[in-house]
Amino acid sequence: MQPAVKRIIFYVLLFAVWQGAVYVFQVSPSLLPAPTDVFASLYEGFSNRTLLYDLLASFQRLFIGLAIALILGLLLGVFLAKSKTADETLGSLILALQSVPSIVWLPLAIMWFGLNEMAVIFIVVLGATIVMTINVRTGIINVPPLYIKAARTMNYRGFRLFTKVTIPASVPYAVTGIRLAWAFAWRALMAGELLSTGPGLGYSLRFASDFGDMSRVIAIMLIIMLIGILVDLMFFQRVEKKVLKKWGLATD
Amino acid sequence: MGDVLFLSIKNVNKSFTNNGNSELVLSNIQLDVKEGKFVSILGPSGCGKSTLLSIVAGLASATEGSIELNGKAIKGPGKERGMVFQQAALFPWLTVEENVMFPLLPDMSKKEAQQKALQYLKMVQLSAYTKHSPHEISGGMQQRVAIARALAMDPALLLMDEPFGALDEQTRSRLHEIVENIFLETKKTILFVTHSIAEALKLSDRIVVMGTQPGTILDVIELDFPRPRSQSKEELISYEEKIQALLKSEIDKVTEKEQNHAASR
C-alpha cells in the first residue's frame, strides 16, 4: 500500500474515533469539542475573515523577525568561523543560549520594548538567530579543504577565495540553517503572541481560550500545525534535497 | 628548448611535527626537470611523493632547501603551476564550463573565458557537456574537467597527484591516452605522482623512484621509447622488473620496521 493511502486511512480513522468518543461519552465541548465543531469554527473564522487577518498579522511579524535573524545569523556565523577567539568566547555563549527557549526572554523583552510587536519580534529574532549562526559557522568550518587547495592553485586567496569558494561551498549548511531558523521562529512567534498581544494567531488562540471557545482553540492549533508542515515539507525539504544533491552530499 | 633547466629541486627536507616528535618525511631531495618532459614520481604510499608535489605547487613549504622554477624561487601557489588532484575537486555549484572558467575569470572577460574554456574542454573531449553539473557526469569525466581547468591557466608546469588512482582500469587507460595527447600537443612539462609502475612506464620520459622512511630518491630511470607505448614491450618489462626489485626492498623495510615495532611492545 502506498504511504499516502495509509496516511489518509489513518487520519480518517483518527477523526472518526475522536468524533465517536465525543458522541458516545457525551464529552463537554469546553473539554474536547468534536471535529465537526472544530471544522465549523475553522469555516466561520475564514468566512468572516478573522482568521485570515490573524494569519496575515502573524506572517508579517514572522517575516520581519526571520529576515533580521537570517542576516544576523549569517554575519555572526561568519565571524565565529573566522575568529578563533570569538568562537571560544562568544561561541560558547551562543551555544549556551541555544538551550534556553527564546520565550523565556519575553518578560525582559516586554520591559525593554513594551507590550507590543517589538517584544514579539525580539523573541522571534532571538530564537532563529542562534540556530542560523550555529549552522553557518559549521558550514564554513566544514568546507572541504580540497576545494580551498584547488582554488589556491588557481591563485585565489583572501577575500576572493572566501566569497567565491568558502561561501558557496557552505550553502548546504546555510540552507539547513534557514530551515531550522524558520521552524524556531514559527514556534517562538506562537509562544510570543500567546503570552503578549495581538493581532495574530497566538493571540486569537488565547482570546478564544479566555471565552472557553475550545473549537476555535483547536482550529487555530490545526492552522499552526498545517502551516508548519506545509512550509517545511513543500518548501524547505525540497530545496534542501536539491541543494544536497547538487553539492554531492546526498546519501541516496 | 628541450635541454633548458626548468624546475630545480635542491636539498629539500620536510618534517612534520606530531605529538612533539619530529618525523622526517622527505630527506635531501635533489631533482632537476627539463622543460617539456614528462616526469613521474613513483613510490609506495607514505614515501612523501604527494608531499613533494604539494611543495612544488606551493601548497606546503619545505622545512629546508629550495625549489626554483625558471630560476625563480617558489613561495606559494602560482598560475604558472596547474594542479590536478586525486579527486577532481570540481566546484559543485558551478557547471562544467564555469569550473574551467574559474581560474580565468579574475583576469579576463566572461566571453573570453568562455571561449578558452571551450577550447580546453574540446581537448579533453567534453565540449558536449559544458552546461552539465559535476554530479551529472562520471568520475573519469570529472577528472578530465579538472585537467581542462588546470590547463586553462596555461601553466608552464602541470602537476598531477595520482590523478587516476580512484578510477577503474578502462577509464584509466582512456585517460592515459588523453593525457599523452595533451602532453604531445601542448609540450607542457608534467610532474606526475603515481604508485602504479605500469602507468609510469607508459607515460614518462623519466621515472623518479622514491623510497620510504624517510622519503628519498632511490633511482632515476630515463625512458627513451617512442609513443604511444604498448605495455607488453620487452624493454619495458625489463624496466618493470628493475623498479619492482627496487620497491620490494622498500616494502620489506616497512614490514620489518612494523614487526620490530610490534616486538618491542
Short mmCIF file of C-alpha atoms in Angstrom, two decimals:
data_model
loop_
_atom_site.label_atom_id
_atom_site.label_comp_id
_atom_site.label_asym_id
_atom_site.label_seq_id
_atom_site.Cartn_x
_atom_site.Cartn_y
_atom_site.Cartn_z
CA MET A 1 0.00 0.00 0.00
CA GLN A 2 1.18 3.49 -0.81
CA PRO A 3 2.29 5.53 2.22
CA ALA A 4 -0.13 8.28 1.15
CA VAL A 5 -3.05 5.86 1.17
CA LYS A 6 -2.02 4.54 4.60
CA ARG A 7 -1.87 8.10 5.87
CA ILE A 8 -5.31 9.02 4.54
CA ILE A 9 -6.84 5.96 6.18
CA PHE A 10 -5.04 6.79 9.44
CA TYR A 11 -6.34 10.35 9.58
CA VAL A 12 -9.89 9.38 8.62
CA LEU A 13 -9.84 6.79 11.42
CA LEU A 14 -8.37 9.29 13.87
CA PHE A 15 -11.13 11.79 13.22
CA ALA A 16 -13.78 9.04 13.32
CA VAL A 17 -12.56 7.78 16.72
CA TRP A 18 -12.43 11.34 18.01
CA GLN A 19 -15.94 12.10 16.78
CA GLY A 20 -17.25 8.77 18.09
CA ALA A 21 -15.65 9.18 21.51
CA VAL A 22 -17.07 12.68 21.96
CA TYR A 23 -20.52 11.41 20.92
CA VAL A 24 -20.53 8.21 22.99
CA PHE A 25 -19.11 9.68 26.20
CA GLN A 26 -21.01 12.97 25.84
CA VAL A 27 -17.80 14.98 26.41
CA SER A 28 -18.44 18.63 27.20
CA PRO A 29 -17.36 20.93 24.31
CA SER A 30 -15.37 23.00 26.79
CA LEU A 31 -13.22 19.93 27.43
CA LEU A 32 -12.96 18.47 23.95
CA PRO A 33 -15.16 19.61 21.07
CA ALA A 34 -15.99 17.21 18.25
CA PRO A 35 -14.04 17.51 14.99
CA THR A 36 -17.19 18.72 13.25
CA ASP A 37 -17.34 21.68 15.67
CA VAL A 38 -13.68 22.41 15.01
CA PHE A 39 -14.23 22.42 11.26
CA ALA A 40 -17.30 24.60 11.66
CA SER A 41 -15.24 27.07 13.68
CA LEU A 42 -12.50 26.99 11.01
CA TYR A 43 -15.09 27.66 8.32
CA GLU A 44 -16.59 30.51 10.30
CA GLY A 45 -13.20 32.04 11.01
CA PHE A 46 -12.26 32.07 7.36
CA SER A 47 -15.65 33.21 6.06
CA ASN A 48 -15.73 36.21 8.40
CA ARG A 49 -12.01 36.69 7.70
CA THR A 50 -10.90 36.97 11.34
CA LEU A 51 -8.54 34.02 10.97
CA LEU A 52 -7.26 35.43 7.69
CA TYR A 53 -6.33 38.72 9.35
CA ASP A 54 -4.70 36.81 12.19
CA LEU A 55 -2.66 34.84 9.71
CA LEU A 56 -1.54 37.95 7.88
CA ALA A 57 -0.55 39.69 11.10
CA SER A 58 1.41 36.68 12.30
CA PHE A 59 3.17 36.25 8.97
CA GLN A 60 4.16 39.88 8.86
CA ARG A 61 5.87 39.60 12.23
CA LEU A 62 7.40 36.28 11.28
CA PHE A 63 8.98 37.61 8.10
CA ILE A 64 10.38 40.72 9.74
CA GLY A 65 11.84 38.62 12.56
CA LEU A 66 13.13 35.89 10.28
CA ALA A 67 14.77 38.35 7.88
CA ILE A 68 16.61 40.07 10.72
CA ALA A 69 17.60 36.70 12.20
CA LEU A 70 18.96 35.33 8.93
CA ILE A 71 21.12 38.37 8.28
CA LEU A 72 22.37 38.48 11.87
CA GLY A 73 22.95 34.72 11.89
CA LEU A 74 24.93 34.85 8.67
CA LEU A 75 27.18 37.64 9.94
CA LEU A 76 27.66 36.06 13.36
CA GLY A 77 28.30 32.63 11.85
CA VAL A 78 30.99 34.00 9.54
CA PHE A 79 32.53 35.90 12.45
CA LEU A 80 32.67 32.81 14.68
CA ALA A 81 34.09 30.64 11.89
CA LYS A 82 36.80 33.16 11.08
CA SER A 83 37.86 34.28 14.55
CA LYS A 84 39.10 31.58 16.87
CA THR A 85 38.93 33.87 19.89
CA ALA A 86 35.35 34.89 19.10
CA ASP A 87 34.44 31.23 18.65
CA GLU A 88 35.93 30.27 22.01
CA THR A 89 34.21 33.11 23.88
CA LEU A 90 31.08 34.39 22.12
CA GLY A 91 30.62 30.95 20.55
CA SER A 92 30.28 29.30 23.94
CA LEU A 93 27.67 31.89 24.97
CA ILE A 94 25.66 31.27 21.81
CA LEU A 95 25.75 27.52 22.39
CA ALA A 96 24.61 28.09 25.98
CA LEU A 97 21.79 30.38 24.83
CA GLN A 98 20.64 27.66 22.45
CA SER A 99 19.49 25.59 25.41
CA VAL A 100 17.23 28.44 26.60
CA PRO A 101 13.84 28.54 24.82
CA SER A 102 13.64 32.07 23.46
CA ILE A 103 10.19 32.62 25.02
CA VAL A 104 11.72 32.92 28.49
CA TRP A 105 13.11 36.26 27.33
CA LEU A 106 9.59 37.65 26.98
CA PRO A 107 9.35 39.28 30.43
CA LEU A 108 12.57 41.16 29.76
CA ALA A 109 11.54 41.96 26.20
CA ILE A 110 8.27 43.45 27.43
CA MET A 111 10.19 45.61 29.90
CA TRP A 112 12.55 46.79 27.17
CA PHE A 113 10.16 47.26 24.25
CA GLY A 114 6.73 47.42 25.89
CA LEU A 115 3.81 45.08 25.37
CA ASN A 116 3.82 45.35 21.57
CA GLU A 117 5.04 43.95 18.26
CA MET A 118 8.66 44.71 19.04
CA ALA A 119 8.76 42.40 22.03
CA VAL A 120 7.38 39.50 19.96
CA ILE A 121 9.72 40.19 17.06
CA PHE A 122 12.60 40.22 19.52
CA ILE A 123 11.66 36.72 20.69
CA VAL A 124 11.43 35.51 17.08
CA VAL A 125 14.80 37.02 16.18
CA LEU A 126 16.46 35.50 19.22
CA GLY A 127 15.07 32.03 18.54
CA ALA A 128 16.05 31.99 14.88
CA THR A 129 19.38 33.82 15.00
CA ILE A 130 21.08 31.31 17.26
CA VAL A 131 20.33 28.26 15.15
CA MET A 132 21.25 30.12 11.93
CA THR A 133 24.53 31.26 13.46
CA ILE A 134 25.48 27.76 14.53
CA ASN A 135 24.73 26.29 11.09
CA VAL A 136 26.58 28.98 9.14
CA ARG A 137 29.59 28.57 11.42
CA THR A 138 29.57 24.79 10.98
CA GLY A 139 29.18 25.15 7.22
CA ILE A 140 32.17 27.42 6.87
CA ILE A 141 34.35 25.30 9.14
CA ASN A 142 33.41 22.17 7.20
CA VAL A 143 34.24 23.43 3.71
CA PRO A 144 36.24 20.56 2.14
CA PRO A 145 39.94 21.50 2.40
CA LEU A 146 40.39 20.15 -1.13
CA TYR A 147 38.24 22.97 -2.54
CA ILE A 148 40.42 25.51 -0.80
CA LYS A 149 43.61 23.82 -2.01
CA ALA A 150 42.34 23.62 -5.58
CA ALA A 151 41.31 27.28 -5.55
CA ARG A 152 44.67 28.29 -4.13
CA THR A 153 46.48 26.58 -7.01
CA MET A 154 44.32 28.77 -9.26
CA ASN A 155 45.63 31.83 -7.46
CA TYR A 156 42.57 32.58 -5.35
CA ARG A 157 43.23 33.87 -1.88
CA GLY A 158 41.93 36.22 0.80
CA PHE A 159 38.55 37.83 0.31
CA ARG A 160 38.05 36.45 -3.20
CA LEU A 161 38.73 32.90 -2.04
CA PHE A 162 36.18 33.46 0.70
CA THR A 163 33.40 34.84 -1.49
CA LYS A 164 33.96 32.54 -4.48
CA VAL A 165 34.67 29.26 -2.70
CA THR A 166 34.06 29.24 1.05
CA ILE A 167 30.62 30.89 0.91
CA PRO A 168 29.15 28.82 -1.95
CA ALA A 169 30.69 25.65 -0.51
CA SER A 170 28.85 26.20 2.76
CA VAL A 171 25.44 26.76 1.15
CA PRO A 172 24.07 23.31 2.13
CA TYR A 173 24.59 24.10 5.81
CA ALA A 174 23.14 27.57 5.38
CA VAL A 175 20.00 26.07 3.80
CA THR A 176 19.60 23.73 6.76
CA GLY A 177 20.17 26.76 8.97
CA ILE A 178 17.38 28.67 7.24
CA ARG A 179 15.00 25.73 7.55
CA LEU A 180 15.68 25.35 11.27
CA ALA A 181 15.53 29.13 11.76
CA TRP A 182 12.07 29.13 10.20
CA ALA A 183 10.93 26.29 12.48
CA PHE A 184 12.31 28.01 15.59
CA ALA A 185 10.86 31.36 14.53
CA TRP A 186 7.42 29.86 13.96
CA ARG A 187 7.36 28.28 17.42
CA ALA A 188 8.76 31.39 19.10
CA LEU A 189 6.19 33.57 17.33
CA MET A 190 3.25 31.49 18.51
CA ALA A 191 4.53 31.43 22.08
CA GLY A 192 5.21 35.16 21.98
CA GLU A 193 1.77 36.02 20.63
CA LEU A 194 0.09 33.71 23.08
CA LEU A 195 1.69 35.50 26.01
CA SER A 196 1.70 39.08 24.80
CA THR A 197 -0.54 40.90 22.41
CA GLY A 198 -2.22 40.71 19.02
CA PRO A 199 -3.46 40.62 16.43
CA GLY A 200 -2.17 37.23 15.41
CA LEU A 201 -2.90 33.52 15.57
CA GLY A 202 -1.37 33.04 19.01
CA TYR A 203 -3.27 35.97 20.45
CA SER A 204 -6.59 34.79 18.99
CA LEU A 205 -5.94 31.36 20.45
CA ARG A 206 -5.64 32.80 23.93
CA PHE A 207 -8.62 35.07 23.34
CA ALA A 208 -10.71 32.03 22.35
CA SER A 209 -9.45 30.17 25.39
CA ASP A 210 -10.45 33.02 27.70
CA PHE A 211 -14.00 32.68 26.38
CA GLY A 212 -13.95 28.89 26.65
CA ASP A 213 -14.23 28.51 22.87
CA MET A 214 -12.24 25.27 22.56
CA SER A 215 -13.40 24.67 18.98
CA ARG A 216 -11.62 27.84 17.97
CA VAL A 217 -8.56 26.90 20.06
CA ILE A 218 -8.21 23.59 18.26
CA ALA A 219 -8.98 25.21 14.91
CA ILE A 220 -6.06 27.59 15.41
CA MET A 221 -3.83 24.74 16.59
CA LEU A 222 -4.63 22.95 13.33
CA ILE A 223 -3.69 26.04 11.31
CA ILE A 224 -0.40 26.39 13.20
CA MET A 225 0.40 22.75 12.55
CA LEU A 226 -0.60 22.85 8.89
CA ILE A 227 1.49 25.90 8.13
CA GLY A 228 4.47 24.40 9.92
CA ILE A 229 4.20 21.21 7.90
CA LEU A 230 3.43 22.85 4.58
CA VAL A 231 6.35 25.24 4.66
CA ASP A 232 8.75 22.59 5.90
CA LEU A 233 7.69 19.79 3.57
CA MET A 234 6.67 21.66 0.47
CA PHE A 235 9.40 24.21 0.51
CA PHE A 236 12.41 23.64 2.71
CA GLN A 237 12.81 19.90 2.42
CA ARG A 238 12.61 20.15 -1.36
CA VAL A 239 15.15 22.93 -1.57
CA GLU A 240 17.41 21.12 0.88
CA LYS A 241 17.24 17.89 -1.10
CA LYS A 242 18.05 19.67 -4.35
CA VAL A 243 20.99 21.51 -2.85
CA LEU A 244 22.40 18.40 -1.17
CA LYS A 245 22.19 16.51 -4.44
CA LYS A 246 23.85 19.23 -6.42
CA TRP A 247 26.60 19.71 -3.84
CA GLY A 248 27.27 15.97 -3.94
CA LEU A 249 26.25 15.45 -0.30
CA ALA A 250 23.09 13.40 -0.83
CA THR A 251 23.24 10.00 0.78
CA ASP A 252 20.90 8.15 -1.60
CA MET B 1 64.44 24.45 -25.67
CA GLY B 2 64.35 20.79 -24.59
CA ASP B 3 67.52 20.93 -22.56
CA VAL B 4 66.94 24.11 -20.59
CA LEU B 5 67.00 23.52 -16.87
CA PHE B 6 63.47 24.31 -15.86
CA LEU B 7 62.45 23.02 -12.46
CA SER B 8 65.15 22.60 -9.88
CA ILE B 9 64.58 20.97 -6.51
CA LYS B 10 67.56 21.49 -4.24
CA ASN B 11 68.27 19.70 -0.95
CA VAL B 12 64.65 19.61 0.08
CA ASN B 13 63.88 18.23 3.53
CA LYS B 14 60.45 18.14 5.02
CA SER B 15 59.50 17.11 8.51
CA PHE B 16 56.16 17.09 10.28
CA THR B 17 55.81 17.50 13.99
CA ASN B 18 53.46 15.01 15.54
CA ASN B 19 52.81 14.97 19.30
CA GLY B 20 56.09 16.72 19.88
CA ASN B 21 58.02 14.19 17.77
CA SER B 22 59.54 15.48 14.60
CA GLU B 23 59.26 13.00 11.74
CA LEU B 24 61.35 13.36 8.62
CA VAL B 25 59.14 12.79 5.57
CA LEU B 26 61.42 13.92 2.78
CA SER B 27 65.17 13.71 3.06
CA ASN B 28 67.61 15.52 0.83
CA ILE B 29 65.55 15.51 -2.38
CA GLN B 30 67.53 16.65 -5.39
CA LEU B 31 65.83 16.75 -8.75
CA ASP B 32 66.22 18.72 -11.95
CA VAL B 33 63.49 18.62 -14.55
CA LYS B 34 63.97 19.84 -18.10
CA GLU B 35 61.31 21.73 -19.95
CA GLY B 36 58.84 19.71 -21.99
CA LYS B 37 59.48 16.44 -20.16
CA PHE B 38 57.02 14.02 -18.64
CA VAL B 39 58.45 13.06 -15.26
CA SER B 40 56.79 10.56 -12.97
CA ILE B 41 57.42 10.28 -9.27
CA LEU B 42 56.85 6.67 -8.34
CA GLY B 43 56.87 5.16 -4.90
CA PRO B 44 54.95 3.23 -2.27
CA SER B 45 52.40 5.04 -0.15
CA GLY B 46 53.99 7.01 2.63
CA CYS B 47 57.13 7.88 0.69
CA GLY B 48 56.24 11.56 0.63
CA LYS B 49 55.70 11.81 -3.11
CA SER B 50 52.45 13.73 -2.73
CA THR B 51 54.07 15.97 -0.13
CA LEU B 52 56.83 16.74 -2.59
CA LEU B 53 54.26 17.68 -5.23
CA SER B 54 52.42 19.91 -2.73
CA ILE B 55 55.66 21.73 -2.04
CA VAL B 56 56.23 22.27 -5.76
CA ALA B 57 52.62 23.51 -6.02
CA GLY B 58 53.29 25.95 -3.20
CA LEU B 59 50.55 24.49 -1.00
CA ALA B 60 53.12 23.32 1.55
CA SER B 61 56.58 24.59 2.33
CA ALA B 62 59.84 22.73 2.61
CA THR B 63 61.50 22.60 6.03
CA GLU B 64 64.86 23.05 4.34
CA GLY B 65 66.06 23.55 0.81
CA SER B 66 64.57 25.39 -2.12
CA ILE B 67 62.66 24.88 -5.32
CA GLU B 68 63.16 27.08 -8.34
CA LEU B 69 61.07 27.33 -11.46
CA ASN B 70 62.83 29.09 -14.33
CA GLY B 71 65.34 30.44 -11.84
CA LYS B 72 62.69 31.91 -9.53
CA ALA B 73 62.18 30.51 -6.05
CA ILE B 74 58.72 29.09 -5.38
CA LYS B 75 56.94 30.74 -2.46
CA GLY B 76 53.26 29.83 -2.50
CA PRO B 77 50.92 28.84 -5.32
CA GLY B 78 51.07 30.46 -8.73
CA LYS B 79 49.33 30.37 -12.08
CA GLU B 80 52.40 29.02 -13.85
CA ARG B 81 51.78 25.75 -11.99
CA GLY B 82 48.47 23.94 -12.56
CA MET B 83 47.47 21.09 -10.30
CA VAL B 84 45.23 18.06 -10.74
CA PHE B 85 44.36 16.18 -7.55
CA GLN B 86 43.35 12.57 -6.99
CA GLN B 87 39.76 13.75 -6.61
CA ALA B 88 38.54 16.07 -9.33
CA ALA B 89 37.85 18.84 -6.78
CA LEU B 90 35.33 20.47 -9.11
CA PHE B 91 33.06 23.04 -7.52
CA PRO B 92 29.58 21.51 -7.40
CA TRP B 93 27.78 24.86 -7.52
CA LEU B 94 29.29 25.63 -10.94
CA THR B 95 28.66 23.95 -14.30
CA VAL B 96 31.43 22.09 -16.12
CA GLU B 97 32.10 25.17 -18.22
CA GLU B 98 32.10 27.54 -15.25
CA ASN B 99 34.55 25.28 -13.44
CA VAL B 100 37.01 25.56 -16.30
CA MET B 101 36.41 29.34 -16.44
CA PHE B 102 37.07 29.64 -12.71
CA PRO B 103 40.85 30.25 -12.89
CA LEU B 104 40.39 32.63 -15.85
CA LEU B 105 37.67 34.97 -14.63
CA PRO B 106 39.74 37.24 -12.43
CA ASP B 107 41.82 38.25 -15.44
CA MET B 108 39.56 38.29 -18.47
CA SER B 109 36.03 38.97 -19.63
CA LYS B 110 33.40 36.31 -19.26
CA LYS B 111 33.17 35.88 -23.01
CA GLU B 112 36.88 35.34 -23.47
CA ALA B 113 36.97 32.92 -20.56
CA GLN B 114 34.06 31.01 -22.06
CA GLN B 115 35.86 30.64 -25.39
CA LYS B 116 39.02 29.46 -23.69
CA ALA B 117 37.12 27.02 -21.53
CA LEU B 118 35.50 25.51 -24.60
CA GLN B 119 38.88 25.16 -26.25
CA TYR B 120 40.25 23.14 -23.34
CA LEU B 121 37.07 21.14 -22.90
CA LYS B 122 37.47 20.13 -26.56
CA MET B 123 40.98 18.98 -25.75
CA VAL B 124 39.62 16.56 -23.16
CA GLN B 125 36.70 15.66 -25.46
CA LEU B 126 33.98 17.08 -23.24
CA SER B 127 32.73 20.03 -25.27
CA ALA B 128 29.27 18.46 -25.34
CA TYR B 129 28.96 18.69 -21.56
CA THR B 130 29.55 22.39 -20.90
CA LYS B 131 26.23 23.02 -19.16
CA HIS B 132 26.22 19.87 -17.04
CA SER B 133 26.72 19.87 -13.29
CA PRO B 134 29.71 17.94 -11.97
CA HIS B 135 27.42 15.45 -10.19
CA GLU B 136 25.79 14.60 -13.52
CA ILE B 137 28.95 13.23 -15.14
CA SER B 138 31.11 10.20 -14.37
CA GLY B 139 34.28 10.20 -12.24
CA GLY B 140 36.50 9.86 -15.30
CA MET B 141 34.77 12.80 -16.97
CA GLN B 142 35.10 14.87 -13.79
CA GLN B 143 38.81 14.21 -13.80
CA ARG B 144 39.00 15.32 -17.45
CA VAL B 145 37.26 18.57 -16.50
CA ALA B 146 39.82 19.01 -13.73
CA ILE B 147 42.59 18.57 -16.29
CA ALA B 148 40.95 21.12 -18.59
CA ARG B 149 40.65 23.53 -15.65
CA ALA B 150 44.34 23.18 -14.80
CA LEU B 151 45.32 23.62 -18.46
CA ALA B 152 43.10 26.68 -18.90
CA MET B 153 45.55 28.76 -16.86
CA ASP B 154 48.14 27.79 -19.47
CA PRO B 155 50.64 26.76 -16.80
CA ALA B 156 54.25 26.06 -17.68
CA LEU B 157 54.21 23.10 -15.33
CA LEU B 158 51.35 20.67 -14.84
CA LEU B 159 51.34 18.83 -11.52
CA MET B 160 49.28 15.67 -11.27
CA ASP B 161 48.85 13.93 -7.91
CA GLU B 162 47.74 10.34 -8.54
CA PRO B 163 45.06 11.76 -10.82
CA PHE B 164 43.69 8.40 -11.93
CA GLY B 165 44.12 6.47 -8.69
CA ALA B 166 40.40 6.44 -7.96
CA LEU B 167 39.29 5.33 -11.45
CA ASP B 168 38.58 1.91 -12.93
CA GLU B 169 41.01 0.26 -15.34
CA GLN B 170 39.22 1.09 -18.62
CA THR B 171 38.66 4.73 -17.70
CA ARG B 172 42.23 4.97 -16.58
CA SER B 173 43.73 3.75 -19.86
CA ARG B 174 41.49 6.12 -21.80
CA LEU B 175 42.71 8.99 -19.65
CA HIS B 176 46.30 7.91 -20.26
CA GLU B 177 45.71 8.44 -23.97
CA ILE B 178 44.16 11.84 -23.38
CA VAL B 179 47.00 12.98 -21.12
CA GLU B 180 49.62 11.70 -23.55
CA ASN B 181 47.95 13.55 -26.42
CA ILE B 182 47.79 16.73 -24.38
CA PHE B 183 51.44 16.31 -23.49
CA LEU B 184 52.44 15.88 -27.14
CA GLU B 185 50.17 18.69 -28.32
CA THR B 186 50.91 21.35 -25.70
CA LYS B 187 54.53 20.34 -24.90
CA LYS B 188 53.88 21.09 -21.24
CA THR B 189 56.23 19.87 -18.58
CA ILE B 190 54.36 17.35 -16.45
CA LEU B 191 55.21 16.15 -12.97
CA PHE B 192 53.11 13.09 -12.35
CA VAL B 193 52.83 11.32 -9.00
CA THR B 194 51.76 7.68 -9.12
CA HIS B 195 52.13 4.37 -7.33
CA SER B 196 51.47 2.38 -10.49
CA ILE B 197 54.60 1.10 -12.23
CA ALA B 198 52.67 0.38 -15.44
CA GLU B 199 51.29 3.91 -15.53
CA ALA B 200 54.72 5.45 -15.04
CA LEU B 201 56.27 3.21 -17.73
CA LYS B 202 53.56 4.04 -20.22
CA LEU B 203 53.69 7.80 -19.87
CA SER B 204 57.06 9.03 -18.63
CA ASP B 205 60.28 10.29 -20.13
CA ARG B 206 61.79 9.87 -16.70
CA ILE B 207 60.76 7.94 -13.64
CA VAL B 208 61.92 9.12 -10.25
CA VAL B 209 61.70 6.11 -7.93
CA MET B 210 61.26 7.04 -4.30
CA GLY B 211 61.83 5.00 -1.17
CA THR B 212 60.21 5.45 2.16
CA GLN B 213 61.07 6.31 5.78
CA PRO B 214 62.27 8.89 5.15
CA GLY B 215 61.29 9.68 1.57
CA THR B 216 64.39 9.66 -0.60
CA ILE B 217 65.09 9.32 -4.29
CA LEU B 218 66.32 5.77 -4.92
CA ASP B 219 66.92 5.99 -8.63
CA VAL B 220 66.06 7.99 -11.71
CA ILE B 221 65.26 5.99 -14.81
CA GLU B 222 65.33 7.50 -18.28
CA LEU B 223 62.90 6.05 -20.80
CA ASP B 224 63.60 6.86 -24.39
CA PHE B 225 60.90 4.93 -26.20
CA PRO B 226 58.57 6.18 -28.89
CA ARG B 227 54.96 6.95 -28.00
CA PRO B 228 52.38 5.59 -27.78
CA ARG B 229 53.86 2.63 -25.93
CA SER B 230 52.26 -0.71 -25.58
CA GLN B 231 52.72 -2.16 -22.14
CA SER B 232 53.90 -5.55 -23.33
CA LYS B 233 57.07 -4.21 -24.95
CA GLU B 234 60.08 -6.25 -23.93
CA GLU B 235 62.33 -3.35 -22.97
CA LEU B 236 59.62 -2.01 -20.73
CA ILE B 237 59.33 -5.34 -18.99
CA SER B 238 62.98 -5.27 -18.02
CA TYR B 239 62.46 -1.81 -16.54
CA GLU B 240 59.42 -3.01 -14.72
CA GLU B 241 61.43 -5.79 -13.10
CA LYS B 242 64.12 -3.35 -12.11
CA ILE B 243 61.65 -0.99 -10.46
CA GLN B 244 59.88 -3.84 -8.76
CA ALA B 245 63.17 -5.03 -7.27
CA LEU B 246 63.89 -1.51 -6.04
CA LEU B 247 60.47 -1.16 -4.43
CA LYS B 248 60.43 -4.65 -2.97
CA SER B 249 63.31 -3.86 -0.66
CA GLU B 250 61.40 -0.74 0.39
CA ILE B 251 58.28 -2.69 1.19
CA ASP B 252 60.39 -5.24 3.08
CA LYS B 253 61.88 -2.37 5.04
CA VAL B 254 58.45 -1.14 6.08
CA THR B 255 57.28 -4.62 7.03
CA GLU B 256 60.42 -5.25 9.07
CA LYS B 257 60.03 -1.97 10.91
CA GLU B 258 56.43 -2.78 11.71
CA GLN B 259 57.45 -6.16 13.06
CA ASN B 260 60.22 -4.68 15.20
CA HIS B 261 57.75 -2.14 16.48
CA ALA B 262 55.31 -4.87 17.37
CA ALA B 263 58.06 -6.95 19.03
CA SER B 264 59.26 -4.02 21.15
CA ARG B 265 55.85 -3.56 22.72
#
